[in-house]
Structures are given as structure tokens and as C-alpha cells.
Amino acid sequence: MPESFWNPNTRASLTERLHQLTPDQQPRWGRMDAGRMLAHLTDACKMATGDLLVAPRGGPLRYWPLRDLVIYYLPWPKGAPTAPELVRRSVDDWEHGLHEFDCAADRVVQKATAGPLPAHPAFGRLNRDMWGVLIARHIDHHLKQFGL
């Protein structure tokens, strides 16, 4: 089973790696700079709690078995498209941006502990385990994008 964001050790490891990122660090692939990637991860957590509304889109990712394969097993492609709502901003104040991520990450954990999270715009309704793996893999994907 892949790592889950709900595992405190996994979450701490991902957060520690993210805090190693610097504002001038260059990506190995893709068009996002470090500030945009940090805002993207923060906004993805806000989307998972329902604090940032992202328009749903149809497609095959909503259905088994493709949904489960992508969430749990398949490698994520470099440069895969994302919701426009998740790439609209960048971080201006780096320390504040890191703090904002930490708060959003804590909130998604609290929200998931209290009850179900909203539907994902691309994957649809996910159970708690799926959300935990998806969030961890998403963060890890972007950390690798920046060599972390």
C-alpha cells in the first residue's frame, strides 16, 4: 500500500522535504516555479477540505479501475494537466507561504478525521484512504519535480 498523508510519519517527512525547498530552486520538469508549486500544493489541500472550490470535470478518472490505478499504482506523468483553479497564484512571501501550507495540511487532516472530504474534481467521490494516498503522492510528485 502506498504511503498515506494520514500517517503522521509520512506527513512529517513530506513537510520536512517541502521546507527544504527554496524560492529560487529550479524544477527538473514543468513550467511551475517554486512559488507557484508551493501555492499549488497549498491550494490542493484547500480544495480537499472544500475551502477552495474547483469545478468538477468528467472523464474516465472518476471510474474504477482507472481511478484506483492512478491513485495507488501508476507513475504520474510529468506535466499532467491540473485544474486552472490550482495554478492561478504564486507565493510572494516565502515564509508565509510555507506557514500557509502547514495550516492547510493540518486543516485537511482535521477535516478528514471529522468526516468525509468533498468530491475530487477529477476523481469524484473518494474514501478516506484514497484521499490520503492521493494527497501524499501528489505532494511527493511535486517534491521530486524540484529534486527533493
XYZ file of C-alpha atoms in Angstrom:
148
model
C 0.000 0.000 0.000
C 1.435 3.427 -0.889
C 2.141 5.999 1.794
C -0.802 7.969 3.156
C -0.972 11.593 4.227
C -2.943 10.403 7.259
C 0.179 8.643 8.574
C 1.927 11.195 10.846
C 5.394 9.934 9.839
C 4.622 10.241 6.139
C 3.147 13.700 6.632
C 6.175 14.848 8.662
C 8.574 13.527 6.026
C 6.717 15.275 3.183
C 6.515 18.528 5.143
C 10.205 18.369 6.050
C 11.123 17.873 2.395
C 8.881 20.767 1.372
C 10.551 23.037 3.929
C 13.885 22.295 2.205
C 12.570 23.962 -0.953
C 13.937 27.435 -1.657
C 12.196 30.177 -3.643
C 14.873 30.153 -6.346
C 15.039 26.366 -6.750
C 14.561 25.303 -10.367
C 12.240 22.461 -11.420
C 13.559 19.406 -13.204
C 10.485 19.498 -15.440
C 7.337 21.518 -15.943
C 6.539 25.221 -16.017
C 5.864 25.905 -12.331
C 8.476 27.805 -10.397
C 8.932 27.097 -6.679
C 6.474 29.804 -5.567
C 3.741 28.585 -7.887
C 4.308 24.961 -6.841
C 4.066 25.848 -3.142
C 0.828 27.751 -3.755
C -0.425 24.820 -5.873
C 0.115 22.318 -3.055
C -1.493 24.655 -0.522
C -4.491 25.201 -2.769
C -4.796 21.448 -3.410
C -5.129 20.944 0.367
C -7.716 23.734 0.474
C -9.580 22.007 -2.356
C -9.575 18.755 -0.380
C -11.278 20.472 2.564
C -13.778 22.331 0.403
C -12.219 25.703 1.311
C -11.280 26.258 -2.344
C -13.951 25.394 -4.881
C -12.731 23.690 -8.028
C -15.106 22.950 -10.899
C -15.735 19.237 -11.412
C -14.833 17.703 -14.708
C -15.954 14.456 -16.231
C -13.782 11.775 -17.658
C -12.540 8.254 -17.097
C -10.569 9.083 -13.924
C -13.847 9.001 -11.996
C -14.324 5.275 -12.557
C -12.828 2.028 -11.376
C -10.364 0.579 -12.342
C -8.598 3.612 -13.842
C -9.221 5.792 -10.767
C -7.693 3.212 -8.434
C -4.757 2.518 -10.758
C -3.865 6.222 -10.947
C -4.291 6.860 -7.218
C -2.447 3.775 -5.985
C -0.142 2.312 -8.626
C 0.642 4.083 -11.885
C 3.522 6.536 -12.080
C 2.305 10.101 -12.500
C 3.225 11.720 -15.796
C 5.356 14.824 -15.788
C 3.392 17.859 -16.917
C -0.048 16.300 -16.412
C -2.848 18.866 -16.636
C -4.390 20.252 -13.463
C -7.423 22.336 -12.604
C -6.925 26.001 -13.532
C -8.055 26.992 -10.024
C -4.939 25.263 -8.656
C -2.398 27.218 -10.705
C -3.726 30.763 -10.508
C -1.378 32.162 -7.926
C 2.158 32.118 -6.613
C 3.713 32.694 -3.207
C 5.098 36.203 -2.702
C 6.285 35.893 0.914
C 8.140 32.573 1.166
C 7.930 32.048 4.941
C 4.253 32.981 4.927
C 3.711 30.556 2.030
C 5.287 27.700 3.977
C 3.186 28.571 7.014
C 0.052 28.697 4.852
C 0.845 25.208 3.518
C 1.361 23.862 7.049
C -2.005 25.290 8.135
C -3.786 23.905 5.063
C -2.193 20.482 5.622
C -3.278 20.463 9.282
C -6.789 21.502 8.268
C -7.148 18.692 5.721
C -6.117 16.163 8.388
C -8.604 17.625 10.887
C -11.383 17.703 8.302
C -10.728 14.099 7.224
C -10.785 12.979 10.855
C -14.144 14.680 11.422
C -15.909 13.229 8.389
C -15.801 12.721 4.641
C -13.987 15.124 2.379
C -15.759 16.633 -0.649
C -15.646 15.016 -4.063
C -12.423 15.462 -6.008
C -12.966 17.422 -9.241
C -11.288 14.769 -11.431
C -11.642 11.554 -9.395
C -15.109 12.096 -7.929
C -16.072 10.670 -4.534
C -13.097 9.157 -2.731
C -12.961 7.322 0.548
C -10.608 8.467 3.292
C -7.870 6.001 2.322
C -7.919 7.124 -1.308
C -7.696 10.795 -0.309
C -4.738 10.080 1.990
C -2.765 8.278 -0.710
C -3.692 10.830 -3.371
C -2.547 13.790 -1.261
C 0.733 12.084 -0.297
C 1.503 11.032 -3.884
C 0.627 14.497 -5.200
C 2.981 16.244 -2.772
C 5.730 13.678 -3.411
C 5.331 14.133 -7.181
C 5.960 17.878 -6.909
C 8.810 17.465 -4.444
C 10.523 15.170 -6.938
C 9.859 17.803 -9.606
C 12.192 20.066 -7.593
C 14.718 17.369 -6.732
C 13.558 16.865 -3.150
